[in-house]
Coordinates of C-alpha atoms and ligand atoms in Angstrom, one line a residue:
X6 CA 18.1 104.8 2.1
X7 CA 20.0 103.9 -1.0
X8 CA 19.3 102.1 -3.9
X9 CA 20.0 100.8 -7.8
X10 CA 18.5 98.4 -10.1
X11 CA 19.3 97.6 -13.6
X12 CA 18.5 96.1 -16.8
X13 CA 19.9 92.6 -17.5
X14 CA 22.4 90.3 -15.7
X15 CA 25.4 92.3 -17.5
X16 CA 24.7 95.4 -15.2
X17 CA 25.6 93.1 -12.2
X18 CA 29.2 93.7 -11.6
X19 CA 28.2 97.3 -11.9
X20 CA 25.6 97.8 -9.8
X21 CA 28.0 96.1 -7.4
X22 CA 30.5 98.7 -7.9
X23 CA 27.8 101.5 -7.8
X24 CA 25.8 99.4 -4.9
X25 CA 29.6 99.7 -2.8
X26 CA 29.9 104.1 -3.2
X27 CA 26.4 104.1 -2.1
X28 CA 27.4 102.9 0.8
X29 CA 29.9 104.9 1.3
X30 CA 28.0 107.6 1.0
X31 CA 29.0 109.0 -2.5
X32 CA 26.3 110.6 -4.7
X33 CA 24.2 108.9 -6.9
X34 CA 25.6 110.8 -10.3
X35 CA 28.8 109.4 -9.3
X36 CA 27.8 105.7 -8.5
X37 CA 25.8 105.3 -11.7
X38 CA 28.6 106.4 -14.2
X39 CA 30.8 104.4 -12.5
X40 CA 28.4 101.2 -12.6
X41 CA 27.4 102.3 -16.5
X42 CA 31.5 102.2 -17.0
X43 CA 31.8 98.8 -15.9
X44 CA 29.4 97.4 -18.4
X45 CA 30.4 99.4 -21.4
X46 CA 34.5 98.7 -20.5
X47 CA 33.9 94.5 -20.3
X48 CA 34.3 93.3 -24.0
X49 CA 31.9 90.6 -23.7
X50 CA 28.8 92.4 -23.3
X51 CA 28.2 92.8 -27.0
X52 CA 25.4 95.7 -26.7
X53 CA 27.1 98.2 -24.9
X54 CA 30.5 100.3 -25.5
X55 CA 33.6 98.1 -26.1
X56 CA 32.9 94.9 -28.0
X57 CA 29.4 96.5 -28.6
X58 CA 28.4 95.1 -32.5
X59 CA 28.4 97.3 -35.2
X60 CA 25.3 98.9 -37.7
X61 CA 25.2 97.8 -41.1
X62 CA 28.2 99.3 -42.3
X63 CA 30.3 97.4 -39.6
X64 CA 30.7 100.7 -37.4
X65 CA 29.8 100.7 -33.7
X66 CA 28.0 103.8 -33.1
X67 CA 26.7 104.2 -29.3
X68 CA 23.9 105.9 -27.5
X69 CA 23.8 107.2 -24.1
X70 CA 22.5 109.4 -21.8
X71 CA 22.4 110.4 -18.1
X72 CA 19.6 112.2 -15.9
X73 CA 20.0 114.0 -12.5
X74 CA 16.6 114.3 -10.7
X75 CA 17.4 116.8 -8.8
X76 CA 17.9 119.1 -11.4
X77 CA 15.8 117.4 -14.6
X78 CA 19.3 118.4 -16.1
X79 CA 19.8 115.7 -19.0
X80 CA 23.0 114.9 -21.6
X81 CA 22.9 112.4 -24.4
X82 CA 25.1 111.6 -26.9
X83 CA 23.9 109.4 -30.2
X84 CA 25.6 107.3 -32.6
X85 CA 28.9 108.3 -31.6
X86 CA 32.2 106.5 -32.7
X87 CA 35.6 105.7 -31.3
X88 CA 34.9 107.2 -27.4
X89 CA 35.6 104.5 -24.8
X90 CA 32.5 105.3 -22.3
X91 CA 29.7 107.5 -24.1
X92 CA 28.0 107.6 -20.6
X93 CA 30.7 110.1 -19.2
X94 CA 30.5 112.7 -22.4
X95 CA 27.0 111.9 -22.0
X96 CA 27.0 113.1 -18.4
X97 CA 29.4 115.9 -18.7
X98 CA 27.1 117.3 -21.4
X99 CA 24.4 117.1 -18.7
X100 CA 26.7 120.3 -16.7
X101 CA 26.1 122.6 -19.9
X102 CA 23.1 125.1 -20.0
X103 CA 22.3 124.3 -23.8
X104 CA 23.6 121.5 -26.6
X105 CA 22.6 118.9 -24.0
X106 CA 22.1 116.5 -26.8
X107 CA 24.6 115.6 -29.7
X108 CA 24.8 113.5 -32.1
X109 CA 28.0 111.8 -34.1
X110 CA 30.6 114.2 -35.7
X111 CA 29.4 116.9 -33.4
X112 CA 29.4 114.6 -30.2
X113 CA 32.8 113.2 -31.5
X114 CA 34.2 116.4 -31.5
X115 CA 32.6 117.8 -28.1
X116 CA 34.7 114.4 -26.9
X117 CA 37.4 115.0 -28.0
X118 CA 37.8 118.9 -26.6
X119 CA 37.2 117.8 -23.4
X120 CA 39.8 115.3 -23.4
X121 CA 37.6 111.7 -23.2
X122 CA 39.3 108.4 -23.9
X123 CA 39.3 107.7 -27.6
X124 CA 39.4 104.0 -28.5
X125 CA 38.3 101.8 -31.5
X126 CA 35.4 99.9 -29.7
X127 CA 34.9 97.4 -33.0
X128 CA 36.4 94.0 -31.3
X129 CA 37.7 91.6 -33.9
X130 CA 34.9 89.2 -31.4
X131 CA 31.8 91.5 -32.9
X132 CA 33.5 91.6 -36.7
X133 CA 32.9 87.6 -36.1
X134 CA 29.4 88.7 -35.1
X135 CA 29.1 90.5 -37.8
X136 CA 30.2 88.4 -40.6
X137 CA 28.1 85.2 -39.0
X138 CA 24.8 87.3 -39.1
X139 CA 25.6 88.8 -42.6
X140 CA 26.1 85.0 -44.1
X141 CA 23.0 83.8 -41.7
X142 CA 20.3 86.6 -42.8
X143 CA 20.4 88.6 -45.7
X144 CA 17.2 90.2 -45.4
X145 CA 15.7 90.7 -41.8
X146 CA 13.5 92.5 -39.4
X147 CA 15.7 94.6 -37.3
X148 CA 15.1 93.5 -33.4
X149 CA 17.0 93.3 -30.2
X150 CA 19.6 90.6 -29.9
X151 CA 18.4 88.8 -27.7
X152 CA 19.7 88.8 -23.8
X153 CA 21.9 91.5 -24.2
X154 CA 20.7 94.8 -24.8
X155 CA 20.4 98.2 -23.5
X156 CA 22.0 98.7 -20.2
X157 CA 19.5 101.4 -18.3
X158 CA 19.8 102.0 -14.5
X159 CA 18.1 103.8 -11.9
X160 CA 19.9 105.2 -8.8
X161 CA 18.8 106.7 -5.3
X162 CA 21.9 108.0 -2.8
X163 CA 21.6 108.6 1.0
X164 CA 20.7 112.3 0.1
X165 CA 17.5 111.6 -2.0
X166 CA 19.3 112.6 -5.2
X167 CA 17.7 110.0 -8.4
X168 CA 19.8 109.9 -11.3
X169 CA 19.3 107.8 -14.7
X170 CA 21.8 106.6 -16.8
X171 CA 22.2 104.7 -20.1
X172 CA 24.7 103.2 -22.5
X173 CA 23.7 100.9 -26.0
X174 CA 25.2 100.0 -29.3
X175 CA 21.6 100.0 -30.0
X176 CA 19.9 97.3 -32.2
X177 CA 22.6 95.2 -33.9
X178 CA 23.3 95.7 -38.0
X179 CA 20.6 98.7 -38.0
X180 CA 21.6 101.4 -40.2
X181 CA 24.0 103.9 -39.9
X182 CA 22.4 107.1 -38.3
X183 CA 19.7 105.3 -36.3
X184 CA 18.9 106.2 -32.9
X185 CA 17.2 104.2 -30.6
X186 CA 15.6 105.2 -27.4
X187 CA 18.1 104.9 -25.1
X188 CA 19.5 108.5 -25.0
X189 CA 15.8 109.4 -25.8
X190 CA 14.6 111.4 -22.4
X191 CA 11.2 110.3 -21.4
X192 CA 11.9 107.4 -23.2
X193 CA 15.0 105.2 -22.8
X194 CA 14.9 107.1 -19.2
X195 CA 13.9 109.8 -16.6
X196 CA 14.5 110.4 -13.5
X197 CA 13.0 112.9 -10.7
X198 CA 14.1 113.3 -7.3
X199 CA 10.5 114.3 -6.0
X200 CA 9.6 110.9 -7.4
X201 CA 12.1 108.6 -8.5
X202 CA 13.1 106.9 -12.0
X203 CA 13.1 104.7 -14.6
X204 CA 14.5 102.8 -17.5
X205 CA 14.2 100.9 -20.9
X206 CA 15.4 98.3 -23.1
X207 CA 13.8 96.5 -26.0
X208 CA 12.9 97.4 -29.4
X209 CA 13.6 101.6 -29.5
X210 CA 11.1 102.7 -32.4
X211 CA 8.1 101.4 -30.0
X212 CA 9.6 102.3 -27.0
X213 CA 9.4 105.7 -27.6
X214 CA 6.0 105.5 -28.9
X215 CA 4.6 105.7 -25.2
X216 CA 7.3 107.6 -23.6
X217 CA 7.1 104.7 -21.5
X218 CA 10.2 105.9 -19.0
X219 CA 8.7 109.3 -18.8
X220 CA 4.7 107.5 -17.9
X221 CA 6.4 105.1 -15.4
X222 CA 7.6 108.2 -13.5
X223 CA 4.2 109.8 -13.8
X224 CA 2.4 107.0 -12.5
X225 CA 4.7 106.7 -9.6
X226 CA 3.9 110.2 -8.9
X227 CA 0.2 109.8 -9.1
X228 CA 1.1 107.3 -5.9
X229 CA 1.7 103.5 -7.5
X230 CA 4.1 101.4 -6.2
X231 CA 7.2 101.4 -9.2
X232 CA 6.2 97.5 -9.6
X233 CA 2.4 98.4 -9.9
X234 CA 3.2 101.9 -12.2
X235 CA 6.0 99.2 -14.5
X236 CA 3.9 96.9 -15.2
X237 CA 0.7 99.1 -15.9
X238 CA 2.7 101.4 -18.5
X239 CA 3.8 97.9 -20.1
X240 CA 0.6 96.3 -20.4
X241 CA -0.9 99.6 -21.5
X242 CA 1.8 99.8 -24.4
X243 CA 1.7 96.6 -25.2
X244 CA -2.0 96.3 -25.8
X245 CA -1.7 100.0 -27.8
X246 CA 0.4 98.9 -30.2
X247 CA -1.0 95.4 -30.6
X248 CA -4.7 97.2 -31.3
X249 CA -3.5 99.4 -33.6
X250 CA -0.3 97.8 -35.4
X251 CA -0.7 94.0 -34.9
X252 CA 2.0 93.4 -33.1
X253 CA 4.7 95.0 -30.5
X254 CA 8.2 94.8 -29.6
X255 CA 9.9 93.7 -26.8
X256 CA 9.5 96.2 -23.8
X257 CA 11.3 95.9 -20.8
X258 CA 11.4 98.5 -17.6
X259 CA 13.1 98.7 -14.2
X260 CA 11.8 101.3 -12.2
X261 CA 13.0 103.0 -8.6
X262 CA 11.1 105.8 -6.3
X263 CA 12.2 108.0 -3.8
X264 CA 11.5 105.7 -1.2
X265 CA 14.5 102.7 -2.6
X266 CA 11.1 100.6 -3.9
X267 CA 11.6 99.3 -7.1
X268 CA 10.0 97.1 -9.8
X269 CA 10.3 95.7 -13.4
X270 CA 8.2 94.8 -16.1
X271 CA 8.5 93.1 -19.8
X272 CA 6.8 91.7 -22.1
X273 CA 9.0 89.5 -23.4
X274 CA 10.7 85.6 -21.8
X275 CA 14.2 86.3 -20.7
X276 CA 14.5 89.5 -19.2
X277 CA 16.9 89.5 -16.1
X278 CA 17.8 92.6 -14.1
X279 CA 20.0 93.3 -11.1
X280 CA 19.2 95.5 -8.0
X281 CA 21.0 96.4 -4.8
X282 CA 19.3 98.0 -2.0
X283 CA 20.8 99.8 1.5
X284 CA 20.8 96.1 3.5
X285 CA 20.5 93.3 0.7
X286 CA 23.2 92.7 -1.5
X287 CA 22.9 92.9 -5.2
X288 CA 21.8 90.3 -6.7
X289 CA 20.4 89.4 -10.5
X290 CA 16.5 88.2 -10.9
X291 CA 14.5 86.3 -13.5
X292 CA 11.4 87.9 -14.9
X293 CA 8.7 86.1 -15.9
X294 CA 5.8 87.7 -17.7
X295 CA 2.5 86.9 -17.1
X296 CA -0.9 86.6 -19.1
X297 CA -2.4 89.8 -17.3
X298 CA 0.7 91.9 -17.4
X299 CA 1.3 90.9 -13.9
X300 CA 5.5 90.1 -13.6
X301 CA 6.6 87.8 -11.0
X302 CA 10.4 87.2 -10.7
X303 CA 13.0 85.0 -8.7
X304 CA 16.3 84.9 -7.9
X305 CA 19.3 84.0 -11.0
X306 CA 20.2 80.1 -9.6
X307 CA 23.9 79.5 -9.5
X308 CA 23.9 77.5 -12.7
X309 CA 21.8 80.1 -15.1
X310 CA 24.8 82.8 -13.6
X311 CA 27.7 80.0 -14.9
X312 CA 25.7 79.7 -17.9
X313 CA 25.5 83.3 -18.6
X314 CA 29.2 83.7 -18.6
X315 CA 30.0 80.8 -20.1
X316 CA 27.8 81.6 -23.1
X317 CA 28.7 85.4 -22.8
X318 CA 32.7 84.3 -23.5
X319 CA 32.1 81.1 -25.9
X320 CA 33.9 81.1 -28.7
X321 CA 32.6 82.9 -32.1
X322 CA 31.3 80.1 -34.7
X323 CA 31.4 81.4 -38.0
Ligands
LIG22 N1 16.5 99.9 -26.8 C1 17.7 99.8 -27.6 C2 17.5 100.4 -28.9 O1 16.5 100.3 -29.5 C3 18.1 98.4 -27.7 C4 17.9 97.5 -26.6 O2 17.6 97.8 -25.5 O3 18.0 96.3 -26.8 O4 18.5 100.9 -29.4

């Protein structure tokens, strides 16, 4: 049995990609830094590598991270600049015994020695963005852009090997320096072959409050179903940080065991993800949240995928 699922529709033509060496039989390190490339190399998707938008200095500075469950080994890079696919340093770190985890000048340089693809990821599409949000808001709350996000996936090969990757420009104009969850282990991601994995996206400083990627896992391993164990760690968050902060941010997990059964949860309208699964081809699904945590999804119609794309490539007002 194989498997992937991912957060948001923009992970779809990867998980494709990823979903086809699965099939193959290639190894599930392999398929999910391929499928992670995809999204970060399409300029579009405005929240991850290329065209990713910049921090509040107008720099793009990306987070990523990969995790093999068969070995808990895990690599993360954070607020790096100018390196085409963070995932791949990210997951080449992941082969060394120690400085796993590195952040901008030193990641930069690691990159660099070992030959990765420099590139200027600011597009002059997320300079518009940039100038259009500065004019818009002076002063704001600093919160996901909404729809596009972190892309986090979970994937299961023919051999039972779970892996966990992710790649983010984090939350858009938040200051230079600032690291979100996603190349967080525990939890942006994690992943354990005895078990299986999972992944975030959503507002980093409360993700991270609840390990929530890490708790999925735990839960799974207790015995829950990844649907059952998503959706508990989200309501349990959610209510947490409601109680004791008034309010929480938008948290949003995809989940896959050992077995290729998956599940998603969110507390938020609007979160999509895409999945493929040995026998059903991959395909993107609405998530709807509901009053007791419980999440039912369906199928992306025809018309919201157009839509998607169409608003995806529109034009830049300024
Ligand atoms: N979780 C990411 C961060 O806080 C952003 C996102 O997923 O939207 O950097």
């Amino acid at each position: 049995m194989w498997g992937m699922i991912a957060t948001w529709r923009m992970a779809l033509e990867g998980v494709t990609k990823g979903a086809g060496m699965l099939e193959q039989g290639k190894n599930a390190g392999d398929a999910v830094e391929a499928a992670i490339r995809e999204v970060e190399d399409f300029p579009y998707y405005k929240s991850v590598g290329y065209g990713g938008l910049p921090n509040e200095e107008m720099e793009v500075e990306l987070d990523a991270a990969y995790m093999d469950g068969d070995t808990l080994s895990i690599g993360a890079v954070a607020a790096i600049k100018d390196y085409a696919n963070p995932v791949s340093i990210a997951r080449r770190l992941s082969s060394e015994s120690v400085n796993n985890v590195l952040v901008g000048e030193g990641a930069e340089k690691f990159a660099h020695k070992e030959g990765f693809e420099r590139k200027n990821m600011l597009t002059d599409r997320a300079k518009a963005f940039y100038r259009k949000r500065k004019k818009e808001v002076a002063q704001q709350e600093l919160k996901p852009y909404s729809g596009h996000d972190t892309v986090g996936m979970v994937c299961l090969d023919n051999d039972g090997k779970v892996t966990a990757a992710t790649s983010t420009s984090g939350l858009f104009m938040k200051k230079k320096g600032r690291v979100g969850d996603s190349p967080i282990a525990g939890s942006g991601f994690y992943a354990d072959s005895k078990v299986g994995g999972a992944s975030a996206t959503g507002l980093g400083e409360d993700l991270m409050k609840g390990c929530i990627s890490y708790e999925i896992v735990r839960l799974m391993k207790e015995g829950l179903h990844p649907q059952e164990a998503c959706e508990r760690a989200v309501r349990f968050l959610d209510a947490e940080l409601k109680e004791r902060r008034g309010k929480a941010g938008d948290l949003s997990l995809i989940a896959m065991n050992k077995e290729g059964q998956w599940g998603v949860a969110t507390n938020i309208e609007g979160f999509s993800f895409a999945v493929a699964v040995e026998g059903k081809k991959p395909a993107v699904y609405l998530v709807k949240p509901g009053e007791d945590g419980h999440c039912t999804f369906e199928e992306a119609s025809k018309e919201w995928m157009d839509d998607y794309m169409k608003t995806r490539m529109a034009p830049v007002e300024e």
